[in-house]
C-alpha cells in the first residue's frame, strides 16, 4: 500500500488488519522507531534493536502490559508526587510528569494519559489546587487503557474538572448547562450528535452535584427528582445514569476512535467514518474498553503504512522528550517543563477546555525558533547527560567518530523521513572542536523541518 | 661630672628601653622584591602544613569510604582527572603532593600591581637548582598544554627569562617568578637583583597592616584600599548608598568602613578541627557618618542582644541595628525609588498599627539590640505533621516602655490574625485560632494555630502551613515574635542574661548537627528535588543527598562575627569540623 493511494480509498478491513512485515514493508529499526515515537516518546538504539528481534505484534503487546519494573517505578513516582504536593506547586507537578515521561518503563500508558489530558483538558491555571490536579491525573492514568465509561463518570465528578468548568454547584433552580454541554460536545459525542434539549436534560440529571472542601458531594436537596427525556430515553435519571446514557450513544465510540486515530496515526486528513466504523464497533464490543482498540490501531497495516509514517507533527512533549529518550538522555525536568509550556504544551496547563488542537497548530515561526533553541538549551545545559555521560563521551561509546557517522547513526533513530542531502552537506562542513561540532550538528539536524515530523 | 655621667646613663638606659619596646619589624621576603605599587598581596607560608591539614585530615578517609565518593571516582570526568594527574606526576618524577612540597618549600606569594594591573606569583623553594628544575618542568607542561607551542627565551640582566603565550617566568636564586606582565616582571627582577627601589615591604600601609599578621597563620593577605580608591577602580564598592534595604542592613557598616579605611588585611588559619578567616580594617568609630549610626550605634560601639540557647537551636544572629533610625533615615540611605517603596510600606503599616507611626512609634519603641533565632521543630507527640518540615524562627527585642507597648503589640497581633483570617477565608485558605497563655507572673503568650480539617488531624503528611503557629511573647521588657508557639515560649521564658548585650556588633552561628537533622527531616523532598533538577534516578539522588547529609555531619558549626578591637573593624569567619568517630550523629 503506497501513499499514492488516497486515504479515502483505503479498505477498512485491510487498514485495521494486523501488519505483517514483507519485503516491501520490512520490520526494521525505522519501522520500530515509528512505533515507539507514536506509542510513546521514542526509543533508544538498543531498545529498537531489541524490538526488531520480536514481531511487531509482540512489541505492541509488551507496550500494553504492566511490568515489575513498572511497579517499582510507580512507587518512586508516588514519592515524587508527594513531594510536589507538599510544595503545593503545580509547576513542580509539571516537572514531575516530564520526569515520568522521560523515564517511564510504560511509555504507551504515559502517552495515552497525555491523550486523555488533552481530551479532558483541565488547567491548573484556574484550578490552582495542585492536589486536585494530581488526583485527576491519577484518574486519567488509572483508566488510560481501560474502561472509558468509568473514566467519563470519574471525570464528570472530578473536583478539578468541575472547578475548571465553573460547575462547583449545580442546583435544580439553575441546572448547569455548560458542564452538560462539554460532556456531550467535547468529551463523548461531538457536535451534531445531541440537541439543546439533551443538554438541558443532562444538566437536570446532574443537579445536586457539588464540590465542597475540594471533594465531590451529592446534595439531594438540590437534585431535580423529576422525569427527564435524554437522548431518546425517559426516566427519573440521576447524574450517573445521565452520563452513562451519553456514553451509550452510537456516536460515542466513533467520536473517541476518531480522536485516537488522529492522535496515534495521522493528523491529516481526518479519517472517514468508513475507516472509523470497524474500530468503533470493536470499542463498543469491548464495552468501551479502549486498550484493545489502541492495541489494534498500533498493530495495524494502516499504522505501519506510508499513510501514517511522518504524517504527524511532533507535539512539544514528543519533540523534547523523544529527543532525550532516543539518546538515553536525562535533563533538568523543571527547565524542560517550562520550555514545553513556552512551546504551547504546558503539562497541567492546557490552553482551554478543548485541549490542544495539535497538528499544524504546533508550528509557527515563533515555536519553530523556540524548538531549535530548546534543543540547543538541552545540549548546552550542565545537567544534561546522555546515558549518564557527556554528549562527547556518549557518542564515543556509540563509536561515532565524525559528523558523517553521526548523521548515519541519528537518521534512523530520530527522523521519520530521510534527512535532505543539502542538510547533510551543510552539517558535514561544520568546524570546531569535536565536542562543539557534534553539538552543532545535532542542533542543526534537530532544527530541520523534517525533525518536526513524527 | 657626676651629673653628666648620670645623664648619659639615663639617656643610654632610656635608649635601650625604647629599643627593646619597639616591636621587631616583620619582614616578608617576597614583599622585599615586590614594588611599592602593589595593591593586593597574599602569601601561603606553610604550604606543606596546609596540604597536610587537607589531605591527612581524619575526615578524608571517611569521605573516601562513602559510596557516593566511590561512585564519583568511577565517573569518566574523574578518570580524566586521574589521567592528567598521572601525566604531571610522570613529568615531575614524583607524586604531585611531594612536588608541591618540594618546589614551594618556603611558601608561595601572589601579588597584583596597581599601575600595570599585572599579576605575579613568587614560589620560594629550597635552592636555585630545584627551582630551575621546577621552571623547566613547568615550561614542558605549558608547551604540552598549548599544543607544542614554542617557548621563547630572553635574557634580562643576565637572568634567563622564558615566555609561553602570556606567562613569563624566571628563576633568581631559590625564587621562581611567574607573571603575566613584562613590566611587572622586570620591576620584580630588578629588586631580586638587588636594586635599591621602593619596596612593598617598606610601604606605610603595608607596614601598618603587618601587625595583623599572625606567625601561626596559614596564609595572610593585604589589599591597599586607599590606592584602589584613589585609582577610581570599583567605584560601586566605595559608593555611599547600597540601595537595597536588606544589603544595607547586612553590609552598610562595612561599606561605610571601606570608604575611609586605608587597607584591609586577611589572616587565614587552617587546622585539623577549624578553619578561620579574619578580615580586618582600620576603623574609627568617631568618624562614622551619622546616617550609619543605626548600624554601629551613636557611640560607634553598638552591640548585639545576648539570648539564651534554645533546644534544637539551628541558627542565631545577634546584632545591633536601630531599625527605627534606619527607617527614619531612609532618605539619606536610599535613592528615590527605594524611598517611594518605604513611603508605601509606611502608609500600609501605619494603618495596620491603628494610625501609629510605624517608624517612630512602633520601631522606635524597641531598643536597637536584636536577635534572630531559628530552631528545628520536632513535632513530638503532635499531629498534624507537615510533609515539608521547616525550622521555626523568631525575633527577640527589648521594649523601651514595656507597660505601654505590651498592650499595643498584643492588640496589633490579634488584629493582624483577624485580618489574615478574613483575607484567607475569601481565598479558601485555612483559618487561625487565637489562644492566650500566662506562664508565671511575667510571661504572657498570644498564640495562633491553624485549625486542621477532619482529614488533617492525624496526618503525618499535612500541608506546609502546619509548620506555623505564629505567636508573640512578652516577658518584662522582652518582646518575642516567633513562627511557632514552642519557640516563642522558649525564648520568652529563658532567663535574662546580665548584661543582656554581647561583646560584638554582630555574631551569627549555624549548628551543623541540627542542620543535618533538619535536612534529614526533609530527605524525601531533597531527593525529589535532586531527581527533578539533576535528572537523576532515585538511587543516584539518594546517593547524592546521602553525601550531602554526611558532609554536613562532618561540620560542627559555622560562625560569623563582626566587632571592633584595637582600632579595627574585624570580620571573622569560622568553620569547625567534627572529627569525632560518629560525626553529626543522625537522630
mmCIF file of N, CA and C in Angstrom, chain A residues 76 79-80 82-84 86-87 92 95-96 99 103 213-215 330-334 383 385 388-390 393 396, chain B residues 76-77 80 387-388 428 430 453 455 461-464 524-525 527-529 531-540:
data_model
loop_
_atom_site.group_PDB
_atom_site.id
_atom_site.type_symbol
_atom_site.label_atom_id
_atom_site.label_comp_id
_atom_site.label_asym_id
_atom_site.label_seq_id
_atom_site.Cartn_x
_atom_site.Cartn_y
_atom_site.Cartn_z
ATOM 1 N N UNK A 76 8.333 4.903 43.050
ATOM 2 C CA UNK A 76 9.232 6.070 43.073
ATOM 3 C C UNK A 76 8.484 7.327 42.642
ATOM 4 N N UNK A 79 6.453 8.896 45.378
ATOM 5 C CA UNK A 79 7.260 9.725 46.279
ATOM 6 C C UNK A 79 7.472 11.109 45.664
ATOM 7 N N UNK A 80 7.698 11.144 44.351
ATOM 8 C CA UNK A 80 7.878 12.442 43.680
ATOM 9 C C UNK A 80 6.595 13.261 43.732
ATOM 10 N N UNK A 82 4.223 13.025 46.002
ATOM 11 C CA UNK A 82 4.025 13.515 47.376
ATOM 12 C C UNK A 82 4.851 14.767 47.626
ATOM 13 N N UNK A 83 6.085 14.743 47.123
ATOM 14 C CA UNK A 83 6.962 15.913 47.301
ATOM 15 C C UNK A 83 6.385 17.124 46.586
ATOM 16 N N UNK A 84 5.863 16.904 45.393
ATOM 17 C CA UNK A 84 5.303 18.026 44.636
ATOM 18 C C UNK A 84 4.055 18.568 45.332
ATOM 19 N N UNK A 86 3.399 18.396 48.480
ATOM 20 C CA UNK A 86 3.779 19.066 49.729
ATOM 21 C C UNK A 86 4.137 20.516 49.464
ATOM 22 N N UNK A 87 4.739 20.766 48.303
ATOM 23 C CA UNK A 87 5.093 22.156 47.981
ATOM 24 C C UNK A 87 3.861 22.911 47.486
ATOM 25 N N UNK A 92 5.849 22.184 39.903
ATOM 26 C CA UNK A 92 6.628 21.009 40.305
ATOM 27 C C UNK A 92 5.929 19.740 39.819
ATOM 28 N N UNK A 95 6.894 19.355 36.271
ATOM 29 C CA UNK A 95 8.259 18.804 36.159
ATOM 30 C C UNK A 95 8.251 17.310 36.473
ATOM 31 N N UNK A 96 7.438 16.940 37.450
ATOM 32 C CA UNK A 96 7.335 15.526 37.834
ATOM 33 C C UNK A 96 6.818 14.695 36.673
ATOM 34 N N UNK A 99 9.529 14.251 34.126
ATOM 35 C CA UNK A 99 10.460 13.226 34.607
ATOM 36 C C UNK A 99 9.877 11.838 34.338
ATOM 37 N N UNK A 103 11.394 8.764 31.905
ATOM 38 C CA UNK A 103 11.947 7.526 32.470
ATOM 39 C C UNK A 103 10.971 6.369 32.519
ATOM 40 N N UNK A 213 -15.215 21.636 49.929
ATOM 41 C CA UNK A 213 -13.924 21.341 50.556
ATOM 42 C C UNK A 213 -13.098 20.398 49.674
ATOM 43 N N UNK A 214 -13.058 20.732 48.412
ATOM 44 C CA UNK A 214 -12.242 20.025 47.413
ATOM 45 C C UNK A 214 -12.722 18.595 47.160
ATOM 46 N N UNK A 215 -13.943 18.279 47.571
ATOM 47 C CA UNK A 215 -14.442 16.910 47.357
ATOM 48 C C UNK A 215 -15.809 16.953 46.678
ATOM 49 N N UNK A 330 19.033 12.491 30.094
ATOM 50 C CA UNK A 330 18.366 12.989 31.297
ATOM 51 C C UNK A 330 18.651 14.483 31.375
ATOM 52 N N UNK A 331 17.727 15.226 31.963
ATOM 53 C CA UNK A 331 17.886 16.685 31.977
ATOM 54 C C UNK A 331 17.128 17.285 33.144
ATOM 55 N N UNK A 332 17.281 18.580 33.305
ATOM 56 C CA UNK A 332 16.573 19.309 34.348
ATOM 57 C C UNK A 332 15.084 19.347 33.985
ATOM 58 N N UNK A 333 14.276 18.626 34.760
ATOM 59 C CA UNK A 333 12.857 18.495 34.418
ATOM 60 C C UNK A 333 12.105 19.819 34.556
ATOM 61 N N UNK A 334 12.538 20.668 35.482
ATOM 62 C CA UNK A 334 11.885 21.972 35.624
ATOM 63 C C UNK A 334 12.050 22.801 34.351
ATOM 64 N N UNK A 383 23.263 20.148 33.341
ATOM 65 C CA UNK A 383 22.645 18.973 33.964
ATOM 66 C C UNK A 383 22.304 17.882 32.939
ATOM 67 N N UNK A 385 22.629 14.879 30.607
ATOM 68 C CA UNK A 385 23.539 13.737 30.479
ATOM 69 C C UNK A 385 22.943 12.753 29.485
ATOM 70 N N UNK A 388 24.163 8.923 31.359
ATOM 71 C CA UNK A 388 24.970 9.392 32.494
ATOM 72 C C UNK A 388 26.330 9.945 32.069
ATOM 73 N N UNK A 389 26.474 10.252 30.801
ATOM 74 C CA UNK A 389 27.781 10.748 30.313
ATOM 75 C C UNK A 389 27.575 12.086 29.627
ATOM 76 N N UNK A 390 28.694 12.735 29.319
ATOM 77 C CA UNK A 390 28.614 13.934 28.484
ATOM 78 C C UNK A 390 28.272 13.471 27.069
ATOM 79 N N UNK A 393 31.277 11.878 25.321
ATOM 80 C CA UNK A 393 31.582 10.518 25.789
ATOM 81 C C UNK A 393 30.542 9.523 25.295
ATOM 82 N N UNK A 396 31.115 8.825 21.666
ATOM 83 C CA UNK A 396 32.318 7.975 21.539
ATOM 84 C C UNK A 396 31.961 6.528 21.846
ATOM 85 N N UNK B 76 33.679 9.191 34.387
ATOM 86 C CA UNK B 76 34.636 9.494 33.323
ATOM 87 C C UNK B 76 35.427 10.758 33.609
ATOM 88 N N UNK B 77 34.728 11.758 34.150
ATOM 89 C CA UNK B 77 35.400 13.028 34.447
ATOM 90 C C UNK B 77 36.546 12.806 35.441
ATOM 91 N N UNK B 80 39.441 11.102 33.839
ATOM 92 C CA UNK B 80 40.231 12.048 33.038
ATOM 93 C C UNK B 80 41.164 12.853 33.942
ATOM 94 N N UNK B 387 4.479 17.555 55.670
ATOM 95 C CA UNK B 387 5.437 16.795 54.848
ATOM 96 C C UNK B 387 6.770 17.541 54.794
ATOM 97 N N UNK B 388 6.695 18.833 54.499
ATOM 98 C CA UNK B 388 7.921 19.647 54.499
ATOM 99 C C UNK B 388 8.048 20.250 55.889
ATOM 100 N N UNK B 428 -10.302 30.855 50.408
ATOM 101 C CA UNK B 428 -10.476 29.434 50.729
ATOM 102 C C UNK B 428 -9.314 28.847 51.510
ATOM 103 N N UNK B 430 -6.945 28.086 55.068
ATOM 104 C CA UNK B 430 -7.227 27.657 56.439
ATOM 105 C C UNK B 430 -7.267 28.843 57.399
ATOM 106 N N UNK B 453 -8.418 20.408 59.324
ATOM 107 C CA UNK B 453 -9.691 19.824 58.930
ATOM 108 C C UNK B 453 -9.713 18.374 59.384
ATOM 109 N N UNK B 455 -9.671 15.559 57.956
ATOM 110 C CA UNK B 455 -8.693 14.652 57.328
ATOM 111 C C UNK B 455 -7.264 14.922 57.787
ATOM 112 N N UNK B 461 1.446 13.791 56.863
ATOM 113 C CA UNK B 461 1.870 14.380 55.584
ATOM 114 C C UNK B 461 0.988 15.593 55.296
ATOM 115 N N UNK B 462 0.897 16.448 56.284
ATOM 116 C CA UNK B 462 -0.020 17.592 56.200
ATOM 117 C C UNK B 462 0.604 18.734 55.391
ATOM 118 N N UNK B 463 -0.214 19.694 54.976
ATOM 119 C CA UNK B 463 0.303 20.833 54.216
ATOM 120 C C UNK B 463 1.316 21.668 55.012
ATOM 121 N N UNK B 464 2.037 22.468 54.276
ATOM 122 C CA UNK B 464 3.173 23.221 54.833
ATOM 123 C C UNK B 464 2.753 24.209 55.923
ATOM 124 N N UNK B 524 13.190 13.225 51.870
ATOM 125 C CA UNK B 524 12.384 12.853 50.699
ATOM 126 C C UNK B 524 12.221 14.032 49.745
ATOM 127 N N UNK B 525 12.028 15.191 50.320
ATOM 128 C CA UNK B 525 11.904 16.401 49.488
ATOM 129 C C UNK B 525 13.194 16.664 48.726
ATOM 130 N N UNK B 527 15.505 14.535 47.934
ATOM 131 C CA UNK B 527 15.703 13.508 46.891
ATOM 132 C C UNK B 527 14.848 13.856 45.672
ATOM 133 N N UNK B 528 13.601 14.247 45.929
ATOM 134 C CA UNK B 528 12.704 14.588 44.814
ATOM 135 C C UNK B 528 13.269 15.755 44.016
ATOM 136 N N UNK B 529 13.730 16.769 44.709
ATOM 137 C CA UNK B 529 14.291 17.937 44.007
ATOM 138 C C UNK B 529 15.517 17.540 43.198
ATOM 139 N N UNK B 531 16.153 14.620 41.895
ATOM 140 C CA UNK B 531 15.720 13.862 40.715
ATOM 141 C C UNK B 531 15.227 14.815 39.626
ATOM 142 N N UNK B 532 14.471 15.816 40.029
ATOM 143 C CA UNK B 532 13.878 16.711 39.032
ATOM 144 C C UNK B 532 14.885 17.699 38.450
ATOM 145 N N UNK B 533 15.770 18.205 39.271
ATOM 146 C CA UNK B 533 16.695 19.220 38.744
ATOM 147 C C UNK B 533 17.920 18.603 38.078
ATOM 148 N N UNK B 534 18.378 17.459 38.604
ATOM 149 C CA UNK B 534 19.582 16.865 38.025
ATOM 150 C C UNK B 534 19.269 15.720 37.069
ATOM 151 N N UNK B 535 17.999 15.342 37.004
ATOM 152 C CA UNK B 535 17.620 14.246 36.114
ATOM 153 C C UNK B 535 18.132 12.897 36.607
ATOM 154 N N UNK B 536 18.454 12.820 37.886
ATOM 155 C CA UNK B 536 18.997 11.566 38.433
ATOM 156 C C UNK B 536 17.916 10.521 38.649
ATOM 157 N N UNK B 537 18.336 9.252 38.695
ATOM 158 C CA UNK B 537 17.411 8.198 39.094
ATOM 159 C C UNK B 537 17.247 8.295 40.612
ATOM 160 N N UNK B 538 16.283 7.571 41.134
ATOM 161 C CA UNK B 538 16.047 7.586 42.573
ATOM 162 C C UNK B 538 17.326 7.160 43.326
ATOM 163 N N UNK B 539 17.990 6.117 42.838
ATOM 164 C CA UNK B 539 19.194 5.612 43.517
ATOM 165 C C UNK B 539 20.301 6.667 43.496
ATOM 166 N N UNK B 540 20.464 7.307 42.342
ATOM 167 C CA UNK B 540 21.513 8.340 42.242
ATOM 168 C C UNK B 540 21.190 9.518 43.156
#
